[in-house]
PDB file of N, CA and C in Angstrom:
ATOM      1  N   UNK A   1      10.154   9.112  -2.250  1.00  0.00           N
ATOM      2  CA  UNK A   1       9.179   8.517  -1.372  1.00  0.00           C
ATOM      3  C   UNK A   1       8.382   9.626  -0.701  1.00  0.00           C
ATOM      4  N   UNK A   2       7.276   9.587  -0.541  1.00  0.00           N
ATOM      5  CA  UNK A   2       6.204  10.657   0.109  1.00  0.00           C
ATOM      6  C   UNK A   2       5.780  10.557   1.149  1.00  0.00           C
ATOM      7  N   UNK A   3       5.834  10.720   2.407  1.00  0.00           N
ATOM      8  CA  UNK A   3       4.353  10.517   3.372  1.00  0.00           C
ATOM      9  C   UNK A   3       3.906  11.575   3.845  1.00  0.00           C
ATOM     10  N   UNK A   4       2.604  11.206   4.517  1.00  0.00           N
ATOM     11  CA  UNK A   4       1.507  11.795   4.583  1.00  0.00           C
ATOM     12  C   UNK A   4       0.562  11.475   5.812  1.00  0.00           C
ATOM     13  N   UNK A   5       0.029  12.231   6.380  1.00  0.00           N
ATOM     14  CA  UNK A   5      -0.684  11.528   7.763  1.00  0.00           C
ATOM     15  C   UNK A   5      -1.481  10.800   7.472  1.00  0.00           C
ATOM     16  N   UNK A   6      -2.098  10.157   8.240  1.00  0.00           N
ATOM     17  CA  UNK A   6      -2.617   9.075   8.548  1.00  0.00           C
ATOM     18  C   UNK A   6      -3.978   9.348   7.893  1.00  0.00           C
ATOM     19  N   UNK A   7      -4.322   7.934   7.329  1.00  0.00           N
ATOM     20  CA  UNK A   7      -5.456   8.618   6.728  1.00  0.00           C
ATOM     21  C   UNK A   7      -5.499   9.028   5.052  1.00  0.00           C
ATOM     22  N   UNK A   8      -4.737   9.848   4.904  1.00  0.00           N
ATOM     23  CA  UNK A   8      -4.174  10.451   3.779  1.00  0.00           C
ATOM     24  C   UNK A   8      -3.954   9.491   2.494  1.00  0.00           C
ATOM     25  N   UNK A   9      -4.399  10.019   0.935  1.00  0.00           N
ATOM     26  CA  UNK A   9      -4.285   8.978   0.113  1.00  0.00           C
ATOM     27  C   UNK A   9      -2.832   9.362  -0.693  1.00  0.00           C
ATOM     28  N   UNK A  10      -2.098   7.851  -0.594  1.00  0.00           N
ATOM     29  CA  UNK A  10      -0.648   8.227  -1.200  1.00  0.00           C
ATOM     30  C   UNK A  10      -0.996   7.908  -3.258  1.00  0.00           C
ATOM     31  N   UNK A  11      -0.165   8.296  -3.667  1.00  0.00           N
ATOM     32  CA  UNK A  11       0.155   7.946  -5.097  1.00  0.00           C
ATOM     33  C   UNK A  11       1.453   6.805  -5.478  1.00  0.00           C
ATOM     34  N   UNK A  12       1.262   5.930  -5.449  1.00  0.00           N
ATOM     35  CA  UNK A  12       2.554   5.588  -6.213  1.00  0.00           C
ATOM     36  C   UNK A  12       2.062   5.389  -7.973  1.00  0.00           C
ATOM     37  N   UNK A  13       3.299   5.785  -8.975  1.00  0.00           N
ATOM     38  CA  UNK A  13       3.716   5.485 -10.022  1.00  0.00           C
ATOM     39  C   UNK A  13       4.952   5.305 -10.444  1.00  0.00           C
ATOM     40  N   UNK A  14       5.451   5.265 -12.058  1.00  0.00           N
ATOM     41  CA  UNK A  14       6.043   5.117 -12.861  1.00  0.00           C
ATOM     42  C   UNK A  14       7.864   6.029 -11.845  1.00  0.00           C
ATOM     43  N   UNK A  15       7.434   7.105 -11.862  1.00  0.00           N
ATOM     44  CA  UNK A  15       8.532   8.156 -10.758  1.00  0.00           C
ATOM     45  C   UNK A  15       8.215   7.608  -9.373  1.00  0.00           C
ATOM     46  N   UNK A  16       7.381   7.662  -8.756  1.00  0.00           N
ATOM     47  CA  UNK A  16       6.884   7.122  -7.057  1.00  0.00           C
ATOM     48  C   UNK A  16       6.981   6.152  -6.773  1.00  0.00           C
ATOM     49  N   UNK A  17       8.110   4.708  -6.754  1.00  0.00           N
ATOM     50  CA  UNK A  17       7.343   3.535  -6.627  1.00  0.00           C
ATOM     51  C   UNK A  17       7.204   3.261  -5.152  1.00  0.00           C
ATOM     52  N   UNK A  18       7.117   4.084  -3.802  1.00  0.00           N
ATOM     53  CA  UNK A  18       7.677   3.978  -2.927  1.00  0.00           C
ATOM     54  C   UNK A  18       6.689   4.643  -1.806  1.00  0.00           C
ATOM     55  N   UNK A  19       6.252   4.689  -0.692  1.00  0.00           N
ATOM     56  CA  UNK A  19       5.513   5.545   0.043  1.00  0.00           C
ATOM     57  C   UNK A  19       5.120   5.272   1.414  1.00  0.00           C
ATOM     58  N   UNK A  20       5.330   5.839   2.332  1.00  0.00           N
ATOM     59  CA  UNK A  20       5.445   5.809   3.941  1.00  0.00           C
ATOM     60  C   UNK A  20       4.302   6.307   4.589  1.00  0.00           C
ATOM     61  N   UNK A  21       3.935   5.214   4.402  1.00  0.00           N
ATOM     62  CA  UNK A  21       2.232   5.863   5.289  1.00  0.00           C
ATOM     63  C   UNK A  21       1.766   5.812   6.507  1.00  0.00           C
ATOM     64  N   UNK A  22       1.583   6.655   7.435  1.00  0.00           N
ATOM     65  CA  UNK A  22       0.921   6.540   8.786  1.00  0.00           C
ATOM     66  C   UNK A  22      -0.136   5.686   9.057  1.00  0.00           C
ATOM     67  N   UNK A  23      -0.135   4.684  10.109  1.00  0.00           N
ATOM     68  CA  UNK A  23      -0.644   4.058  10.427  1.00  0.00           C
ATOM     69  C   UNK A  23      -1.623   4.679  11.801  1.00  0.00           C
ATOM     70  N   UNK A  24      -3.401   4.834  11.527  1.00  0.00           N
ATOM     71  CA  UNK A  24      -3.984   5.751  12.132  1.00  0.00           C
ATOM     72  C   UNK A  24      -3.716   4.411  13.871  1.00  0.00           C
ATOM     73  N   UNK A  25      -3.634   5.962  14.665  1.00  0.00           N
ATOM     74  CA  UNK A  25      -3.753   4.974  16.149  1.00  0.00           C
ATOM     75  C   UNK A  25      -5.369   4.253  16.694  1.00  0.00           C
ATOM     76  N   UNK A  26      -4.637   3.514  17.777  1.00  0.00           N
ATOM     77  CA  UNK A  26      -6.099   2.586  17.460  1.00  0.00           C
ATOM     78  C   UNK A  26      -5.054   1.526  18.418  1.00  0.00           C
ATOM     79  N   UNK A  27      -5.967   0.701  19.307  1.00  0.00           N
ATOM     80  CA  UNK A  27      -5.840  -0.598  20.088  1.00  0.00           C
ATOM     81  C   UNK A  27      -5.264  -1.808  19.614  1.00  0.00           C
ATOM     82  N   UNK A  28      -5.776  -1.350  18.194  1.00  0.00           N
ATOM     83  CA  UNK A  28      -5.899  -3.502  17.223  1.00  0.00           C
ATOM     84  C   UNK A  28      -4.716  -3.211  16.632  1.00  0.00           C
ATOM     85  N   UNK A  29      -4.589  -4.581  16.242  1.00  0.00           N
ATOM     86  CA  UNK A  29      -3.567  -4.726  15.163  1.00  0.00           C
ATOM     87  C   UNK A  29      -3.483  -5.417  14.045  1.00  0.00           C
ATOM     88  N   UNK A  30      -4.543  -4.611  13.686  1.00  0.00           N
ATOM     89  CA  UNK A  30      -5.227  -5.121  11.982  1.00  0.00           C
ATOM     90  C   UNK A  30      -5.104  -3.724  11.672  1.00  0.00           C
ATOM     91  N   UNK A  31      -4.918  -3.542  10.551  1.00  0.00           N
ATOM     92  CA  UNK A  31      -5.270  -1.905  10.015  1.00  0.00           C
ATOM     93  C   UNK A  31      -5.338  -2.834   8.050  1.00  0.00           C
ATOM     94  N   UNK A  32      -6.033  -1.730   7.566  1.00  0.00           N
ATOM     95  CA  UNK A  32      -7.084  -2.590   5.877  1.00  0.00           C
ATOM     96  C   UNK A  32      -5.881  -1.434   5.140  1.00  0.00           C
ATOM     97  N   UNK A  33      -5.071  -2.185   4.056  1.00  0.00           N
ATOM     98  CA  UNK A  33      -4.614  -1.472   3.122  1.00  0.00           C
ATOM     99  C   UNK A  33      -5.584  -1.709   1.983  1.00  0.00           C
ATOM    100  N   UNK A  34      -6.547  -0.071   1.738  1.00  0.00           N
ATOM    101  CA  UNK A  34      -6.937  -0.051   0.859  1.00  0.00           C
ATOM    102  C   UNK A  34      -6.244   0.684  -0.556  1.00  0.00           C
ATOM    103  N   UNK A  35      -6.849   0.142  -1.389  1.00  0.00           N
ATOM    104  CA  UNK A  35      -6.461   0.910  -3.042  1.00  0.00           C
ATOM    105  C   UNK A  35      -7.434   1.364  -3.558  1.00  0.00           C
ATOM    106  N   UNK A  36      -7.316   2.427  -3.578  1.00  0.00           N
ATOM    107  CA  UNK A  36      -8.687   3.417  -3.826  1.00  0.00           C
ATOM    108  C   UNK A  36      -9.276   3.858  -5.370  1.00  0.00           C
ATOM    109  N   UNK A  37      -8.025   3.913  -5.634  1.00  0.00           N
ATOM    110  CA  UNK A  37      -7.592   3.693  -7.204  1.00  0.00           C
ATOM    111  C   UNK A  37      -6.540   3.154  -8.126  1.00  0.00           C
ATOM    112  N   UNK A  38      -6.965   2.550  -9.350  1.00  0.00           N
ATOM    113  CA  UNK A  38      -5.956   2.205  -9.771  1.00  0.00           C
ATOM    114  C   UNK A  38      -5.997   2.358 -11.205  1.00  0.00           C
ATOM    115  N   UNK A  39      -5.014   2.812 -12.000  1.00  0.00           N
ATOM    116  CA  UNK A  39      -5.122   3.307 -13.374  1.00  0.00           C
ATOM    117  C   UNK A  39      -4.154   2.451 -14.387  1.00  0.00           C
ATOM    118  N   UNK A  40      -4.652   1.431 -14.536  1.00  0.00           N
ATOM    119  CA  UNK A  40      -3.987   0.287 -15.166  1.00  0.00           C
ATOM    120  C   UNK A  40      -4.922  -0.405 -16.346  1.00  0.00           C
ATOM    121  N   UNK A  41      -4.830   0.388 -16.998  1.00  0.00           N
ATOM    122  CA  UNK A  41      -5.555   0.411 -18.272  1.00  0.00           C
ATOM    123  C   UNK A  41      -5.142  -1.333 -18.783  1.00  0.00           C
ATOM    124  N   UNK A  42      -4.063  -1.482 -19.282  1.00  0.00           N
ATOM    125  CA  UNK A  42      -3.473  -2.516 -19.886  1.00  0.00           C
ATOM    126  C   UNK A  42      -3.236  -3.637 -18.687  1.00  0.00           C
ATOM    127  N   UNK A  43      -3.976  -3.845 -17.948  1.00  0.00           N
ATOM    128  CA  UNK A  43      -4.208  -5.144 -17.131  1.00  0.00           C
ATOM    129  C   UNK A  43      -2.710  -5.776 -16.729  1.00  0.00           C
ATOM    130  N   UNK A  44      -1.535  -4.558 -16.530  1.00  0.00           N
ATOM    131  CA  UNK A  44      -0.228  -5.449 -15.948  1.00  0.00           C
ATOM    132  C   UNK A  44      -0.632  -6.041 -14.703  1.00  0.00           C
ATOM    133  N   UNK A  45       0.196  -6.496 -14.201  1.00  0.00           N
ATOM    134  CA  UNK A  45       0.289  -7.367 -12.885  1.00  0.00           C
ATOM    135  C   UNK A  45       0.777  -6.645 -11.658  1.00  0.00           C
ATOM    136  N   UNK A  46       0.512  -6.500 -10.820  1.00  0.00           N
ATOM    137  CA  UNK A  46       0.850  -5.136  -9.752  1.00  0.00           C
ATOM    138  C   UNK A  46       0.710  -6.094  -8.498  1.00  0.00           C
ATOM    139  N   UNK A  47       2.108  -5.991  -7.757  1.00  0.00           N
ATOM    140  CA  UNK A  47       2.519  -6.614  -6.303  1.00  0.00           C
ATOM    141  C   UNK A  47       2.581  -5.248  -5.596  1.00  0.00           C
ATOM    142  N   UNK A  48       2.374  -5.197  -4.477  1.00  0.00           N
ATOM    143  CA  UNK A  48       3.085  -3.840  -3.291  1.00  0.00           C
ATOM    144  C   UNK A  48       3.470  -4.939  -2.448  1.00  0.00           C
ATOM    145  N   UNK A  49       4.807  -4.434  -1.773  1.00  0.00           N
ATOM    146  CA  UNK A  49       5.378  -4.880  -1.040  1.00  0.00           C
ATOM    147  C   UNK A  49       5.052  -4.021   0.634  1.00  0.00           C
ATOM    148  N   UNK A  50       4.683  -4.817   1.803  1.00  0.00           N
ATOM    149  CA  UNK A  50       4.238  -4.097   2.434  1.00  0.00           C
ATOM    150  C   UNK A  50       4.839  -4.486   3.746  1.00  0.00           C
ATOM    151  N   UNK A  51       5.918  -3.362   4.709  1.00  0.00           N
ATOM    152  CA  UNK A  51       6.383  -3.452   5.957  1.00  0.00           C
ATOM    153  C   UNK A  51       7.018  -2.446   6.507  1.00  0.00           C
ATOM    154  N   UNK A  52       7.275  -2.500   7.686  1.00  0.00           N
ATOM    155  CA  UNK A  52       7.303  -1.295   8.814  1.00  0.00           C
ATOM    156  C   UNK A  52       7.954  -0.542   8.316  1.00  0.00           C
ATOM    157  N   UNK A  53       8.587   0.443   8.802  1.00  0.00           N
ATOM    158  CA  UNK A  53       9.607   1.725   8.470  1.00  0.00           C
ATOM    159  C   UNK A  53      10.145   1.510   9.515  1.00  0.00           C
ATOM    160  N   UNK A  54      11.537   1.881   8.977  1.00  0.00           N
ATOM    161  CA  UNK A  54      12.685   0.641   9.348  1.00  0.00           C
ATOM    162  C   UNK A  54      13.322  -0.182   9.059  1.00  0.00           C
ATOM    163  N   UNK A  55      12.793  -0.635   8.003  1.00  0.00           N
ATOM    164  CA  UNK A  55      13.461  -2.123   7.635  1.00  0.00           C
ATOM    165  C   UNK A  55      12.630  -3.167   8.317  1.00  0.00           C
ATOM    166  N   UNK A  56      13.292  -4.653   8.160  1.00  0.00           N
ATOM    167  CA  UNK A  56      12.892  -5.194   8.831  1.00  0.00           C
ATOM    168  C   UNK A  56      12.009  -6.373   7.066  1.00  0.00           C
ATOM    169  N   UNK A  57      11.670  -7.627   7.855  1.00  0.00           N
ATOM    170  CA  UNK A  57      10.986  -8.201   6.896  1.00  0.00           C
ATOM    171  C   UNK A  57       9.206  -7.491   6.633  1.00  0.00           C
ATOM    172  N   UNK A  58       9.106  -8.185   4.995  1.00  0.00           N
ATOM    173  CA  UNK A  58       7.481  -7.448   4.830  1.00  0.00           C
ATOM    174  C   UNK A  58       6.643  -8.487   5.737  1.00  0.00           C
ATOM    175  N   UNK A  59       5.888  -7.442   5.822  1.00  0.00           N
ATOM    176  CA  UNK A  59       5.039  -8.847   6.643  1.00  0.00           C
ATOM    177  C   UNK A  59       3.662  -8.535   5.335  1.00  0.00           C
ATOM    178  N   UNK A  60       3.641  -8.238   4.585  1.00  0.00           N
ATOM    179  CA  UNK A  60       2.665  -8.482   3.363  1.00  0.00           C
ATOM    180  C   UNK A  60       3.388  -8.245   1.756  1.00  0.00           C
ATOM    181  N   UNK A  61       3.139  -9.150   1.172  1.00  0.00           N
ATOM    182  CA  UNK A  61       3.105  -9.162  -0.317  1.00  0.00           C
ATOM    183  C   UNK A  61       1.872  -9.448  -0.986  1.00  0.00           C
ATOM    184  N   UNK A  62       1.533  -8.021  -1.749  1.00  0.00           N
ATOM    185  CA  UNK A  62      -0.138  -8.365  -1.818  1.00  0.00           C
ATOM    186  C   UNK A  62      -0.487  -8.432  -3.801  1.00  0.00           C
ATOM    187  N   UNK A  63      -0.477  -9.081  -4.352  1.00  0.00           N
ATOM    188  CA  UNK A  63      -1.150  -9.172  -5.695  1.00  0.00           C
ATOM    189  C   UNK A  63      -2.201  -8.890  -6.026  1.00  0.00           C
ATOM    190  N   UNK A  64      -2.927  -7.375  -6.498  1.00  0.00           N
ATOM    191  CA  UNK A  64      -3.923  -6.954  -7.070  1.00  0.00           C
ATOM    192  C   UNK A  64      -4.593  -8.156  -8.555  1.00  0.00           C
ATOM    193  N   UNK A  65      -5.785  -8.497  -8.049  1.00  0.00           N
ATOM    194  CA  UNK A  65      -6.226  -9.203  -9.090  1.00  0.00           C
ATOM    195  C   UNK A  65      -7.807  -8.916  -8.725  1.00  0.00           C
ATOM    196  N   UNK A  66      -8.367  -8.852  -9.731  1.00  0.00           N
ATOM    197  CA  UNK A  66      -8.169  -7.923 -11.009  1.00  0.00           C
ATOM    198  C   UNK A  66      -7.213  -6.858 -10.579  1.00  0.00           C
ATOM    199  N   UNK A  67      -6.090  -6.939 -11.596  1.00  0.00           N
ATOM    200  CA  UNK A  67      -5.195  -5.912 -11.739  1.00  0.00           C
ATOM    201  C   UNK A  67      -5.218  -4.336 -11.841  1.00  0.00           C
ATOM    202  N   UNK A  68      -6.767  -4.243 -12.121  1.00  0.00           N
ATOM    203  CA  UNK A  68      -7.141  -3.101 -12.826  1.00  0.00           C
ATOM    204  C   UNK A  68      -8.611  -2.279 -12.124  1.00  0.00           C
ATOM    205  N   UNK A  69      -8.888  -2.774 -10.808  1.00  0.00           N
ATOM    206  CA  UNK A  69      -9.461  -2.615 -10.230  1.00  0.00           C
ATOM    207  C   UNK A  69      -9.345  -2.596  -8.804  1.00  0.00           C
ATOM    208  N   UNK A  70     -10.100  -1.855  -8.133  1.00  0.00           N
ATOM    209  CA  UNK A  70      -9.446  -1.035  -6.376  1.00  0.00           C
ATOM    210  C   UNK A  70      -9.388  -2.720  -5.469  1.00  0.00           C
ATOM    211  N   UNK A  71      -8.822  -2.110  -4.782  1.00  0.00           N
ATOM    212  CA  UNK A  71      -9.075  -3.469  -3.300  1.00  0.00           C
ATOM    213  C   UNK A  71      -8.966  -3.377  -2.088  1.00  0.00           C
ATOM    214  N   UNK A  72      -9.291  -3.885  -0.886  1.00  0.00           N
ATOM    215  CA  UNK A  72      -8.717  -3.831   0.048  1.00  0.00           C
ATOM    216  C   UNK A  72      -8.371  -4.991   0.598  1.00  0.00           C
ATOM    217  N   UNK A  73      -7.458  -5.202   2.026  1.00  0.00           N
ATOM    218  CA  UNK A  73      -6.679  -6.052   2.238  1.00  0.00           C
ATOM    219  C   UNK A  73      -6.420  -6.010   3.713  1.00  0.00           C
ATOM    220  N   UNK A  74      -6.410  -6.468   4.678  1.00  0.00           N
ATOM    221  CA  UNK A  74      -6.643  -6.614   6.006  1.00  0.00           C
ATOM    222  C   UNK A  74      -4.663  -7.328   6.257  1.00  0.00           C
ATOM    223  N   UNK A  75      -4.171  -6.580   7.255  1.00  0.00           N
ATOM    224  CA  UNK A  75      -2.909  -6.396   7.422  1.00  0.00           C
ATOM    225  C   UNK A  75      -2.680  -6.518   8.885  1.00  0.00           C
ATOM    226  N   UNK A  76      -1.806  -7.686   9.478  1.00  0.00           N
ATOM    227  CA  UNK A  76      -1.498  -7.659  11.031  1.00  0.00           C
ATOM    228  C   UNK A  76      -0.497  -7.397  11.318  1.00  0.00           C
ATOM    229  N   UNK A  77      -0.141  -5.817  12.021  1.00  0.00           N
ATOM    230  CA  UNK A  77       0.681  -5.561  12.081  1.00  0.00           C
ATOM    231  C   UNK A  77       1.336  -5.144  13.693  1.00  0.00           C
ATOM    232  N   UNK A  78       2.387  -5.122  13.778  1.00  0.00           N
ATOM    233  CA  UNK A  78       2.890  -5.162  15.038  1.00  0.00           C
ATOM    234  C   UNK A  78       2.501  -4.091  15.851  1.00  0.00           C
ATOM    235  N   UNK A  79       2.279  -4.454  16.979  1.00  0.00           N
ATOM    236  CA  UNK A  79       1.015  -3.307  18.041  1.00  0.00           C
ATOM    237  C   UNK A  79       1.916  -1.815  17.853  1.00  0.00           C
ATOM    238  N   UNK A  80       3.209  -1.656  17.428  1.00  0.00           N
ATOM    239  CA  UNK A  80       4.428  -0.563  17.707  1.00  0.00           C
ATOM    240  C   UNK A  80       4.118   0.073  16.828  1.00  0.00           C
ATOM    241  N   UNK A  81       3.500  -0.401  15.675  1.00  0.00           N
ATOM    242  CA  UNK A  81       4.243   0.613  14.292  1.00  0.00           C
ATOM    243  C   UNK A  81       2.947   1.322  14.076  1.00  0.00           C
ATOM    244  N   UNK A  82       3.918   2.390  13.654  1.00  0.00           N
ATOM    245  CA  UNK A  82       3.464   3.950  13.252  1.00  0.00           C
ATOM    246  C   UNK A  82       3.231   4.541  11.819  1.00  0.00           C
ATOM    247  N   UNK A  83       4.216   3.704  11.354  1.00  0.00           N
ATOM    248  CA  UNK A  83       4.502   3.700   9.491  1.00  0.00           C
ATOM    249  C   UNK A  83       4.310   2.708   9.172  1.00  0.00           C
ATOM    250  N   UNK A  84       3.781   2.277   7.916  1.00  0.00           N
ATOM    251  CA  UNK A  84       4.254   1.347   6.643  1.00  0.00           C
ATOM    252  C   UNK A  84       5.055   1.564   5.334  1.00  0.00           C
ATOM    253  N   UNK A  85       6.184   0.971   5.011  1.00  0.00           N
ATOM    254  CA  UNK A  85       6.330   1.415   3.743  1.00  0.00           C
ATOM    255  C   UNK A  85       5.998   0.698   2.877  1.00  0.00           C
ATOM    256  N   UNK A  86       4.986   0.707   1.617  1.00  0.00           N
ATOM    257  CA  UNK A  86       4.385   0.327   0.475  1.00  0.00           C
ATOM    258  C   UNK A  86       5.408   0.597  -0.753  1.00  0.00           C
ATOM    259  N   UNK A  87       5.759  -0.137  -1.484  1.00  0.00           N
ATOM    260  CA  UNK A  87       5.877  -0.036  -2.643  1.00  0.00           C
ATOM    261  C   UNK A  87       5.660  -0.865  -3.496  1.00  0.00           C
ATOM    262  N   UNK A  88       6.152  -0.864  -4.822  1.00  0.00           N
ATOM    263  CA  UNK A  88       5.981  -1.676  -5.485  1.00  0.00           C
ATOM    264  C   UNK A  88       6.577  -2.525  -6.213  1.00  0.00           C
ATOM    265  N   UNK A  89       6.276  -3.966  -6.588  1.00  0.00           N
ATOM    266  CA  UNK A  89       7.033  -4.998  -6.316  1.00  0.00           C
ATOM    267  C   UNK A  89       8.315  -4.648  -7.736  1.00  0.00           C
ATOM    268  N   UNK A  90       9.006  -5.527  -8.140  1.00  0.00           N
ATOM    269  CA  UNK A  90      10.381  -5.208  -9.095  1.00  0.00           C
ATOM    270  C   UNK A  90      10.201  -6.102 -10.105  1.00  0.00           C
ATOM    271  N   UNK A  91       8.599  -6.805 -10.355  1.00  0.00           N
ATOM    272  CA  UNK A  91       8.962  -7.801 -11.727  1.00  0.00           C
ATOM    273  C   UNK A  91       8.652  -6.890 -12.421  1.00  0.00           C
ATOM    274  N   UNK A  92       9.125  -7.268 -14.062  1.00  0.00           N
ATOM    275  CA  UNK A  92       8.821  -6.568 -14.978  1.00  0.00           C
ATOM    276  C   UNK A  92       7.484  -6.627 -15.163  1.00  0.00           C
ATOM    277  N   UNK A  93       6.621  -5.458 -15.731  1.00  0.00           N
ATOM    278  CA  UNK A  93       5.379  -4.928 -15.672  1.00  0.00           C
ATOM    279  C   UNK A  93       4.616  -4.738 -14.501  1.00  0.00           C
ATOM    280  N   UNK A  94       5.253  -4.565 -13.654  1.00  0.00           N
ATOM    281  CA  UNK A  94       4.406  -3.957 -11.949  1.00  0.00           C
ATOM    282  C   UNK A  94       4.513  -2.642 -12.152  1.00  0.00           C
ATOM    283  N   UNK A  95       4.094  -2.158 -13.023  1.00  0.00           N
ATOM    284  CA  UNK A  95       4.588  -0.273 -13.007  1.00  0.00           C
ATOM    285  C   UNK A  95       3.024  -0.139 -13.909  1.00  0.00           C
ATOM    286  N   UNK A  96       1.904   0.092 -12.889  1.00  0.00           N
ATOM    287  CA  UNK A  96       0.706   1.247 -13.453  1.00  0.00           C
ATOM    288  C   UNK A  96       1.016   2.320 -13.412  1.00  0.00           C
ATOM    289  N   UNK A  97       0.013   2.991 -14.672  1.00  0.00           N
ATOM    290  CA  UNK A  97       0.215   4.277 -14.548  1.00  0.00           C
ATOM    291  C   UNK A  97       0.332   5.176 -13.591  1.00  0.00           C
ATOM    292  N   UNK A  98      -1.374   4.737 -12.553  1.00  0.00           N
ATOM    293  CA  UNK A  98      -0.782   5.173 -10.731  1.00  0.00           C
ATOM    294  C   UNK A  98      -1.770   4.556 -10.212  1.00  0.00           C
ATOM    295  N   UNK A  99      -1.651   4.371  -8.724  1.00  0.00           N
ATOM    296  CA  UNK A  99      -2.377   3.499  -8.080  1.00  0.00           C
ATOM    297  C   UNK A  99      -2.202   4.438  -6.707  1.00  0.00           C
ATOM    298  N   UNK A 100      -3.809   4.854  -6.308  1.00  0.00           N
ATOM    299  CA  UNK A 100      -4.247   5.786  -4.871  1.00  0.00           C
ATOM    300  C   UNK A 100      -4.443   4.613  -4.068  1.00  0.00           C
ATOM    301  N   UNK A 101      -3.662   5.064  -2.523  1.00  0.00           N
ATOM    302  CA  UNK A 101      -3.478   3.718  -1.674  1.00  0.00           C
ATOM    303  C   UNK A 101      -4.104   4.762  -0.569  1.00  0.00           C
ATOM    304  N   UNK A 102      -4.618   3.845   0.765  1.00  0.00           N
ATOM    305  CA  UNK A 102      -4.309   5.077   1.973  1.00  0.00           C
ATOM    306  C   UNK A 102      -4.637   3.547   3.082  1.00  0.00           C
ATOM    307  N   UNK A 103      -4.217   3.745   4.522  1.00  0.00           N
ATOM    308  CA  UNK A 103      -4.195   2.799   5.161  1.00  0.00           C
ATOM    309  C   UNK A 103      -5.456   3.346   6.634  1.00  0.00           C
ATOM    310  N   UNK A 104      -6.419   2.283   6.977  1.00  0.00           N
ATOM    311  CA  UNK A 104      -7.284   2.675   8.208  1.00  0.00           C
ATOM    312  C   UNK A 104      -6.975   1.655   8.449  1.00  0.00           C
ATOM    313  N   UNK A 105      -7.936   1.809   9.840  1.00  0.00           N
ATOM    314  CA  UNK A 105      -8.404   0.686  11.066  1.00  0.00           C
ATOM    315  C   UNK A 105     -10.032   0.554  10.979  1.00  0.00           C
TER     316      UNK A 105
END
C-alpha cells in the first residue's frame, strides 16, 4: 500500500491493489475522488472500494463505467478524516493494468 500527500496521484495495479491517500484540508465535507487515468485496454469492470483509515465501514463503492475511461466522483466524508483508503474491489476481472487516482476538495 502507498501514500502520498495530499494532492498527490496514487497508482493502483495488478501488485498495488491498495492506497492511502491524504485528504487535502478544507471546511467541507465533500472531497471529488478523481481517476486521472486509467489503462484498461480490455474494458474489465473496475469497483474501488472507498473508506477512512482505520477501518471502519466504506462509505463509497464506486463502479467505473465506461470502464476504460477517467472519472470523477464527489465523496461525503466525515469532517475528521485525514486519509482514505482506496482499493480495489475482489470480483474477478477488477484488476487494470493501472489506474492514476488522487483525491481534492
Amino acid at each position: 500500500m502507498r501514500q502520498e500527500r495530499a494532492g498527490a496521484v496514487q497508482r493502483l495495479a495488478p501488485g498495488v491493489r491498495e492506497a492511502l491517500v491524504e485528504v487535502p484540508p478544507g471546511e467541507r465535507t465533500v472531497v471529488y475522488l478523481e481517476i486521472t487515468h486509467i489503462d484498461n485496454v480490455a474494458r474489465k469492470p473496475v469497483t474501488l472500494i472507498v473508506a477512512p483509515e482505520g477501518g471502519g465501514e466504506p462509505i463509497a463503492r464506486l463502479a467505473l463505467y465506461p470502464p476504460d475511461q477517467p472519472a470523477r466522483f464527489a465523496l461525503r466524508v466525515p469532517g475528521d478524516t485525514r486519509r482514505l483508503r482506496v482499493r480495489l474491489g475482489e470480483a474477478a476481472g477488477d484488476t487494470p493494468a493501472s489506474i492514476e487516482l488522487r483525491v481534492a476538495r
